[in-house]
mmCIF file of C-alpha atoms and ligand atoms in Angstrom:
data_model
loop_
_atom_site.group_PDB
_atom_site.id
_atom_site.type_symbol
_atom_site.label_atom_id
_atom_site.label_comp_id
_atom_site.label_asym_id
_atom_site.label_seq_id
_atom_site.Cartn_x
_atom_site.Cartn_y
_atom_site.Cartn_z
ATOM 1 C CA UNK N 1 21.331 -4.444 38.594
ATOM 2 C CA UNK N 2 19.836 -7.648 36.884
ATOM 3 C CA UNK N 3 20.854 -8.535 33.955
ATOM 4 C CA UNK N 4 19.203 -11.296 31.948
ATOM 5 C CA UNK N 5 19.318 -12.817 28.188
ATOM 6 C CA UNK N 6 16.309 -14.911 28.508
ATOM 7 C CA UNK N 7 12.836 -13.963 28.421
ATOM 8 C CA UNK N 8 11.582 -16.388 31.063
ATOM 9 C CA UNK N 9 14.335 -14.907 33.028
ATOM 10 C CA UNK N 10 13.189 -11.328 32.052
ATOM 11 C CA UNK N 11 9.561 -11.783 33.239
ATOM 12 C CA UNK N 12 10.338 -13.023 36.671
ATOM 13 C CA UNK N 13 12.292 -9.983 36.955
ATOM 14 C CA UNK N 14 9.959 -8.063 35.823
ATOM 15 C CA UNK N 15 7.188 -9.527 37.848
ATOM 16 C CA UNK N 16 9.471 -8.700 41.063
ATOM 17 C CA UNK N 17 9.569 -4.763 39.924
ATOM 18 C CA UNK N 18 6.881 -2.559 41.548
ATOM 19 C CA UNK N 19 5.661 0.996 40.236
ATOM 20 C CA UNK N 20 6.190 2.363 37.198
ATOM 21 C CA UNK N 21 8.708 0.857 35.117
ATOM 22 C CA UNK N 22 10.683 3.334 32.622
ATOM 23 C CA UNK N 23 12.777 1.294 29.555
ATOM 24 C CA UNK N 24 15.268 2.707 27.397
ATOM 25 C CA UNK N 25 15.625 0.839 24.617
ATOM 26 C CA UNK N 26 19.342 0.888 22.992
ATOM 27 C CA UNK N 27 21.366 -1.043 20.429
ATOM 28 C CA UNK N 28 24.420 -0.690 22.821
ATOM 29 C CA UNK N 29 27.613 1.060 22.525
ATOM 30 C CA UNK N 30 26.434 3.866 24.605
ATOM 31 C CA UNK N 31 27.439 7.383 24.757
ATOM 32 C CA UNK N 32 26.156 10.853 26.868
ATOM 33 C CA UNK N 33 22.631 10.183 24.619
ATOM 34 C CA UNK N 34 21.740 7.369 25.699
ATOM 35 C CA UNK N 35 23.000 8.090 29.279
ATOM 36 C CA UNK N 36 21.098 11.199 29.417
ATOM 37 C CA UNK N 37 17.436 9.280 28.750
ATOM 38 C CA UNK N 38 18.594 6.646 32.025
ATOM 39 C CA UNK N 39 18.963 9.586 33.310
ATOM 40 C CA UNK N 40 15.637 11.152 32.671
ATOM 41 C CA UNK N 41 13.668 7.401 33.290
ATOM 42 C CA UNK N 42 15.439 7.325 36.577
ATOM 43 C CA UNK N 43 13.890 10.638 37.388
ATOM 44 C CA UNK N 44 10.718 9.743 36.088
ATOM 45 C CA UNK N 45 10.228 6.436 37.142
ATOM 46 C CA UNK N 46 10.647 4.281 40.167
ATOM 47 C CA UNK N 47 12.270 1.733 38.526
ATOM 48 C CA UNK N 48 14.482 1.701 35.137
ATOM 49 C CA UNK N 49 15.018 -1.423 32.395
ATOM 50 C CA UNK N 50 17.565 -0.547 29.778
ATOM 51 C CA UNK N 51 17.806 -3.485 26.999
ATOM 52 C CA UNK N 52 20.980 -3.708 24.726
ATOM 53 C CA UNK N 53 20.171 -5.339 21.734
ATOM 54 C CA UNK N 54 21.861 -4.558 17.936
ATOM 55 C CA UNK N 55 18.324 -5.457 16.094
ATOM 56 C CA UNK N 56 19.585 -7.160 12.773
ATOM 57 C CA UNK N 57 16.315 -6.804 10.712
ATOM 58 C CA UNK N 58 16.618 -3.100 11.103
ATOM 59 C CA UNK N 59 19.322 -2.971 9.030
ATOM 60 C CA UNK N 60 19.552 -3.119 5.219
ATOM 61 C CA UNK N 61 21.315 -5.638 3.169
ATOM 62 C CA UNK N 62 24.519 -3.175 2.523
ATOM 63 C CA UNK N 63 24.558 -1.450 5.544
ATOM 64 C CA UNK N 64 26.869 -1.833 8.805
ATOM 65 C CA UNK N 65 25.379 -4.426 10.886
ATOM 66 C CA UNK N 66 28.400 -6.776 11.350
ATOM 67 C CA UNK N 67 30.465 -3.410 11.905
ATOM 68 C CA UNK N 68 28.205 -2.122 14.624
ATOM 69 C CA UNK N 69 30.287 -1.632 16.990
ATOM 70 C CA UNK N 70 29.789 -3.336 20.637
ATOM 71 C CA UNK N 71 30.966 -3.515 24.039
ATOM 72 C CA UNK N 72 28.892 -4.945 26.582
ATOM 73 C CA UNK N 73 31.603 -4.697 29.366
ATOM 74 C CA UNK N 74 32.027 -0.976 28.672
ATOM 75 C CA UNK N 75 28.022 -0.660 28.234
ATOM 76 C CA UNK N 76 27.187 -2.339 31.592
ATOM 77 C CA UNK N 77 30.223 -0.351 33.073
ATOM 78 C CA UNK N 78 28.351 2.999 32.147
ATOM 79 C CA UNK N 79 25.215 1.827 33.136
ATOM 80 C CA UNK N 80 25.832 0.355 36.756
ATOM 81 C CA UNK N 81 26.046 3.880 38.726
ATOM 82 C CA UNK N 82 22.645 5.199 37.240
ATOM 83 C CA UNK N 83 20.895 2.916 39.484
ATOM 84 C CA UNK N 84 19.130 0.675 36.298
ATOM 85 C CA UNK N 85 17.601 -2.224 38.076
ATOM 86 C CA UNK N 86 17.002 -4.542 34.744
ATOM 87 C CA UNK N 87 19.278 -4.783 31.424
ATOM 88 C CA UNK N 88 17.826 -6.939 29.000
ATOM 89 C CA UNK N 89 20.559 -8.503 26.217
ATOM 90 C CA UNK N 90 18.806 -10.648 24.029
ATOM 91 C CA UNK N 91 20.377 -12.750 21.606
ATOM 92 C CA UNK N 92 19.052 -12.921 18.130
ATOM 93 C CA UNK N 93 17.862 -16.083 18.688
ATOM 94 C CA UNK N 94 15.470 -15.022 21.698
ATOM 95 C CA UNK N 95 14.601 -12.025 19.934
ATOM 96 C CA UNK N 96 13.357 -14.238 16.403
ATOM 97 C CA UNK N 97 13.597 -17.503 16.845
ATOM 98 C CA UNK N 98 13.949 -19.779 13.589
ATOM 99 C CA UNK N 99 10.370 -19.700 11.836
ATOM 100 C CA UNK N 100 10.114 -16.264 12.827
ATOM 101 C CA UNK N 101 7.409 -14.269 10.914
ATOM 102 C CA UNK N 102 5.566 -11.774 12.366
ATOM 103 C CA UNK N 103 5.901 -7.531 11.706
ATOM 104 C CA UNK N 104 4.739 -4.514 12.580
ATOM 105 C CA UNK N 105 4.534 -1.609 10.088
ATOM 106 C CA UNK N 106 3.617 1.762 10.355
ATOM 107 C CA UNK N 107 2.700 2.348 6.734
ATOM 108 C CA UNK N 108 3.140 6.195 5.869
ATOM 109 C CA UNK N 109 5.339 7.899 8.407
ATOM 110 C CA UNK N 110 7.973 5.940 7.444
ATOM 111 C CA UNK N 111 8.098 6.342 3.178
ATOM 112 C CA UNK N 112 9.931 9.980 3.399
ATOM 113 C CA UNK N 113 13.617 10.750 4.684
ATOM 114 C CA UNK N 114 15.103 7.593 6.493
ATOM 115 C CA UNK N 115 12.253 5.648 4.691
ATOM 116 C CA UNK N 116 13.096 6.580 1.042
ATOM 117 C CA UNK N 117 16.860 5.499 1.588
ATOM 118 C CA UNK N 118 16.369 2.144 4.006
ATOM 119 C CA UNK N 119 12.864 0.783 2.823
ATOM 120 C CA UNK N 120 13.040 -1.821 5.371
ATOM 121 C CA UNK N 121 14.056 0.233 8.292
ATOM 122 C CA UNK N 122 11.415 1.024 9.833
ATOM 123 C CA UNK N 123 9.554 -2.203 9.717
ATOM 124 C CA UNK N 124 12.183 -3.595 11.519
ATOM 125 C CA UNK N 125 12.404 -1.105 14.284
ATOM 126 C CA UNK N 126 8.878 -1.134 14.756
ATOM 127 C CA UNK N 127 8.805 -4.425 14.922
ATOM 128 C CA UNK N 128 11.661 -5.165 17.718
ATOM 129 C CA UNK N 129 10.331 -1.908 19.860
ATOM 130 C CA UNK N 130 6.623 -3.368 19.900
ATOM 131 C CA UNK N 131 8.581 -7.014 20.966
ATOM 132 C CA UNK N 132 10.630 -5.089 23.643
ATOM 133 C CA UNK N 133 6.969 -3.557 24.992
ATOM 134 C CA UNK N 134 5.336 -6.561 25.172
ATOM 135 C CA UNK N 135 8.053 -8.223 27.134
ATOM 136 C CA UNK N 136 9.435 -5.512 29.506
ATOM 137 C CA UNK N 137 5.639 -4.151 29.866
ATOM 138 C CA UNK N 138 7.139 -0.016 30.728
ATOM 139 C CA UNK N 139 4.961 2.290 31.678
ATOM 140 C CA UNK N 140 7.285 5.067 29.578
ATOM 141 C CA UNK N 141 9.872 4.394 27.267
ATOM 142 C CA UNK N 142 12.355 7.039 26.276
ATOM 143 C CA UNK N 143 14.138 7.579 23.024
ATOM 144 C CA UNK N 144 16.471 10.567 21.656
ATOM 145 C CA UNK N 145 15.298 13.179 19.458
ATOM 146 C CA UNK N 146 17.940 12.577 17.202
ATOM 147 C CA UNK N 147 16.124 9.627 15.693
ATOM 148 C CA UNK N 148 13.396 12.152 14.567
ATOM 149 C CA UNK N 149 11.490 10.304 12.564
ATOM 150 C CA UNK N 150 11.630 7.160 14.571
ATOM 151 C CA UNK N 151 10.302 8.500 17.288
ATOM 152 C CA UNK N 152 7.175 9.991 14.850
ATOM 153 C CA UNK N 153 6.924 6.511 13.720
ATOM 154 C CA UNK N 154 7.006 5.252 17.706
ATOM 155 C CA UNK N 155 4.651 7.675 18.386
ATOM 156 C CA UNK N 156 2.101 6.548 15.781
ATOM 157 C CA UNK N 157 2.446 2.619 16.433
ATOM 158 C CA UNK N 158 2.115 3.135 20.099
ATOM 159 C CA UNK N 159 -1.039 5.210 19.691
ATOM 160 C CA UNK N 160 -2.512 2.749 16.357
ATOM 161 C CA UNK N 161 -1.876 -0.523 18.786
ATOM 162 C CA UNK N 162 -3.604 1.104 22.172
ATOM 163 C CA UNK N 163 -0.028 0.527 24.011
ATOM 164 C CA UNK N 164 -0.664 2.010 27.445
ATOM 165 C CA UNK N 165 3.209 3.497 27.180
ATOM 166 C CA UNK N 166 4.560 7.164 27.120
ATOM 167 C CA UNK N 167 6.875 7.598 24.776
ATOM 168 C CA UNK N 168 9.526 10.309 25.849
ATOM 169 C CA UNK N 169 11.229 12.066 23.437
ATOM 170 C CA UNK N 170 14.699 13.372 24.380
ATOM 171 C CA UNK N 171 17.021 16.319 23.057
ATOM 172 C CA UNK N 172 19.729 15.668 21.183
ATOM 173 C CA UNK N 173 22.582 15.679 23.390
ATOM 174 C CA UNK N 174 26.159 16.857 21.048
ATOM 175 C CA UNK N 175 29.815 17.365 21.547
ATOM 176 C CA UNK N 176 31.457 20.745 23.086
ATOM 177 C CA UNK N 177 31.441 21.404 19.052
ATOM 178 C CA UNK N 178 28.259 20.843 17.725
ATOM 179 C CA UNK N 179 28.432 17.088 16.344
ATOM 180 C CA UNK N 180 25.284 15.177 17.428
ATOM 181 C CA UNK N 181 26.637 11.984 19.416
ATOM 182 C CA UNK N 182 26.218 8.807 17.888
ATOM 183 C CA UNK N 183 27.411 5.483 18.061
ATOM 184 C CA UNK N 184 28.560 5.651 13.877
ATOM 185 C CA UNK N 185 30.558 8.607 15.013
ATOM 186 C CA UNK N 186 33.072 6.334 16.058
ATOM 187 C CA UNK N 187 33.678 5.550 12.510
ATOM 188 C CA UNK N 188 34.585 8.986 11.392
ATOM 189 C CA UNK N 189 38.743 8.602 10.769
ATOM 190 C CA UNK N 190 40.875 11.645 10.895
ATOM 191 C CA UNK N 191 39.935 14.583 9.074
ATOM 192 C CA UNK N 192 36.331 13.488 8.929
ATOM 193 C CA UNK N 193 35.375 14.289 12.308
ATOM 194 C CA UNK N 194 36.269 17.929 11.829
ATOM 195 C CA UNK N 195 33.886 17.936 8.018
ATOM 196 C CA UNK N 196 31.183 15.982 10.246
ATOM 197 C CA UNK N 197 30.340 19.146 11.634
ATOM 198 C CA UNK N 198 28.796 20.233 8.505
ATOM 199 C CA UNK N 199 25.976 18.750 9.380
ATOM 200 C CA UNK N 200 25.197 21.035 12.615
ATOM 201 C CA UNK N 201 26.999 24.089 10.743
ATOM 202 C CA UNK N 202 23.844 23.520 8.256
ATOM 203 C CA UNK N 203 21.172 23.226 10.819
ATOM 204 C CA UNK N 204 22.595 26.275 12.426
ATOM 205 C CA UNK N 205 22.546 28.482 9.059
ATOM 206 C CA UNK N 206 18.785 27.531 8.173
ATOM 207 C CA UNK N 207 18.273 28.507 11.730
ATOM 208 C CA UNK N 208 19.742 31.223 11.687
ATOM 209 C CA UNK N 209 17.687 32.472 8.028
ATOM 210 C CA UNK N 210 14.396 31.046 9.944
ATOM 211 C CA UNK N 211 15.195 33.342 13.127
ATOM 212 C CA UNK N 212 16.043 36.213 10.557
ATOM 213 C CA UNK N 213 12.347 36.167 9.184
ATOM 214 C CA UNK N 214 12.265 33.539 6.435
ATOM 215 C CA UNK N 215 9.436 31.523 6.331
ATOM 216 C CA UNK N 216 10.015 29.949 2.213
ATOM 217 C CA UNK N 217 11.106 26.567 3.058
ATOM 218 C CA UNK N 218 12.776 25.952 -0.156
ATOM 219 C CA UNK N 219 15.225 28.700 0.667
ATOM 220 C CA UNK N 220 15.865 26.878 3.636
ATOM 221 C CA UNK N 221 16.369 23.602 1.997
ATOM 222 C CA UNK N 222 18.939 25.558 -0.411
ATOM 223 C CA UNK N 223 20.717 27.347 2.321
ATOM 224 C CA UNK N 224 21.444 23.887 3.899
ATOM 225 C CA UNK N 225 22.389 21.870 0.680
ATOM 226 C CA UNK N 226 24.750 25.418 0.302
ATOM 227 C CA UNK N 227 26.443 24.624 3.497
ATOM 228 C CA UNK N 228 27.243 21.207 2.725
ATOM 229 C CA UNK N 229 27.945 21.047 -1.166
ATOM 230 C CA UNK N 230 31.040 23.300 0.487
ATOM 231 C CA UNK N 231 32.323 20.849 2.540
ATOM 232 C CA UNK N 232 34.155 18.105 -0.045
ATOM 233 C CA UNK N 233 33.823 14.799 2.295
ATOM 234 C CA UNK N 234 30.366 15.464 2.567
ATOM 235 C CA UNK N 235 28.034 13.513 0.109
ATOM 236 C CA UNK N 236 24.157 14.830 0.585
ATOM 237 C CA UNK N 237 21.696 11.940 0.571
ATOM 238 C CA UNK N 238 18.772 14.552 1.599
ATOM 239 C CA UNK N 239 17.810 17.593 3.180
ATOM 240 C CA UNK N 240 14.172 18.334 4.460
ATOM 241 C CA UNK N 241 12.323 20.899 5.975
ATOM 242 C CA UNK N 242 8.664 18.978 6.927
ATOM 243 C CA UNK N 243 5.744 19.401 8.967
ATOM 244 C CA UNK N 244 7.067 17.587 13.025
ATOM 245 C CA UNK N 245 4.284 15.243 12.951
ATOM 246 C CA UNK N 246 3.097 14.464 9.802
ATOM 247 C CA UNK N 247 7.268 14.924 7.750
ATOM 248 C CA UNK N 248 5.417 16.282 4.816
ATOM 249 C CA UNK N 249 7.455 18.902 2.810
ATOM 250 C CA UNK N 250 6.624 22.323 3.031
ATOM 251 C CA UNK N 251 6.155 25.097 0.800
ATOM 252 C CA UNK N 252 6.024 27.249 4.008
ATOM 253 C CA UNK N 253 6.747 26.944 7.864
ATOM 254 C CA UNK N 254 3.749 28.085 9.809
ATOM 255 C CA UNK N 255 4.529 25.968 12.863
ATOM 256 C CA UNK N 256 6.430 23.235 14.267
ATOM 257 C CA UNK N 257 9.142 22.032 11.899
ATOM 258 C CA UNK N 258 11.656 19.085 11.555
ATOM 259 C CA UNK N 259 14.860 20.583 9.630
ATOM 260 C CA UNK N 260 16.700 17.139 8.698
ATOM 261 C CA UNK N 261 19.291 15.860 7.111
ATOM 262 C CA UNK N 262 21.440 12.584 6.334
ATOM 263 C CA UNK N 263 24.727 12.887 4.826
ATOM 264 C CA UNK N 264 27.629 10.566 3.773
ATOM 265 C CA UNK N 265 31.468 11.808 5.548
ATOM 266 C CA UNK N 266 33.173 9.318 3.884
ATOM 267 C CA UNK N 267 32.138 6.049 3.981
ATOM 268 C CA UNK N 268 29.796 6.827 7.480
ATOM 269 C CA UNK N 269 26.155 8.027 7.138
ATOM 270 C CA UNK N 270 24.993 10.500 9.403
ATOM 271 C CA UNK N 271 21.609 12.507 10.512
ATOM 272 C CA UNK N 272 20.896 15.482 12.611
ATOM 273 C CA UNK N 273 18.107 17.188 12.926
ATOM 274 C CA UNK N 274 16.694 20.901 14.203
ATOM 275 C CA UNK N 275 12.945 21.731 15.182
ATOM 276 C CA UNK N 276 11.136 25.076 14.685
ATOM 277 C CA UNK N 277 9.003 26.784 16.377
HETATM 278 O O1 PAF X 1 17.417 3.999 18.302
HETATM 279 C C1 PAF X 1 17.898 2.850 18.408
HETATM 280 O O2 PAF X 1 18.991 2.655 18.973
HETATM 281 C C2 PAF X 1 17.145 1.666 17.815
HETATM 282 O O3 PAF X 1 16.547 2.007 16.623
HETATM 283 C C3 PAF X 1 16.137 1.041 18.801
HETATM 284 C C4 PAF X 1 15.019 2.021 19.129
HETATM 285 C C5 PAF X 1 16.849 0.609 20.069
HETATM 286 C C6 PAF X 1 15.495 -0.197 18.152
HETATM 287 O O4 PAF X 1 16.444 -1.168 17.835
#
């Protein structure tokens, strides 16, 4: 297992890597997610670049970016038996060097959910995932279906710039009880990792009145705000019941939906997400 900083150092491993070439791009701290897309790459592909960067510009002004939290020794001890042959840990000098100005921006994908709280998300994540293609050249690239919407966006910048890349969407790998894993879940202090579960519990009852029959994806909506306005750590920022590839509210679900849904336990922000049919 290689692992580099540098890019001149990344390209002449790169250049040394024969086949297809799967990356799994991470901001570090990794859990059973993140394990379980090496996991599928590895299967996929003969060889496997993971890159471990915490991208500031994807983060807004008030959010948790010197709080992220990191371990590089634990990450690189989780990642060694998975047979990875390449991790790439730029610094965020490598990855924007002073006089940096260039973006990448997917323009409508990302104004709803994620969007319409962190208006300069997406631009950032677009912008460090089309960096990481052009210098790890994959031939598939896998990401976790718990990032819903990021992977739409992915999807749609990967198609709009002509990158010849697969992007692989993965399930949503969560606890024996239901929590989604997540590297933020490692903020959740006592009691708050039990009322985390509201989130799930939520998902579960919407599926639950979708599986029963009801197609009205207000009611939906309302059955999910229902389960959390119970729960009294939990702080709704929003809940949405869209069409999978375009995240446009419905009125009602015909076919494949994204339930969603971020919410504040305490002072950590969470999302989870469910797809219909
Ligand atoms: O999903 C993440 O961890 C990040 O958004 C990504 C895709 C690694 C870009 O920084």
């Amino acid at each position: 297992m290689k692992i580099t900083i540098d890019l001149d150092k990344l390209w002449a491993t790169r250049a040394t890597l024969h086949g297809t070439l799967g990356l799994v791009p991470t901001m570090g701290y990794l859990h059973e997610g993140h394990l379980s897309l090496i996991r599928r790459a590895k299967a996929e592909c003969d060889h496997v670049a993971v890159s471990i960067f915490v991208n500031p510009t994807q983060f807004g002004p008030s959010e948790d970016l010197s709080k992220y939290p990191r371990d590089l020794e634990r990450d690189l001890r989780l990642i060694e038996p998975l047979g990875v042959d390449l991790v790439w840990t730029p610094t965020a000098e490598v990855m924007y060097p002073s006089g940096y100005q260039t973006w990448v921006e997917v323009e409508t994908l990302t104004k709803p959910l994620e969007g319409s709280l962190r208006p300069t998300h997406f631009r950032g994540v677009t912008t460090v995932v089309s960096k990481l293609f052009n210098a790890v050249q994959p031939h598939k690239a896998y990401f976790g279906q718990k990032d819903a919407q990021q992977a739409a966006v992915l999807r749609q910048m990967t198609r709009d710039l002509s990158y010849p890349i697969e992007i692989v969407v993965c399930p949503i790998v969560r606890e024996a009880d239901g929590l989604a894993m997540s590297s933020r879940n490692k903020y959740l202090e006592g009691d708050e990792r039990k009322a985390a579960l509201v989130l799930s519990h939520a998902l579960t009852a919407a599926k639950e009145l979708y599986d029963a029959g009801e197609r009205d994806a207000e009611k939906l909506r309302r059955k999910m705000k229902d389960v959390i306005a119970a729960e009294p750590r939990a702080q709704l920022q929003y809940v949405s019941c869209a069409d999978y590839e375009t995240l446009a509210e419905l009125d009602a679900v015909t076919g494949k939906t994204l339930l969603s849904m971020a919410v504040l336990i305490g002072r950590t922000r969470l999302i989870d997400n469910f797809v219909l049919g």
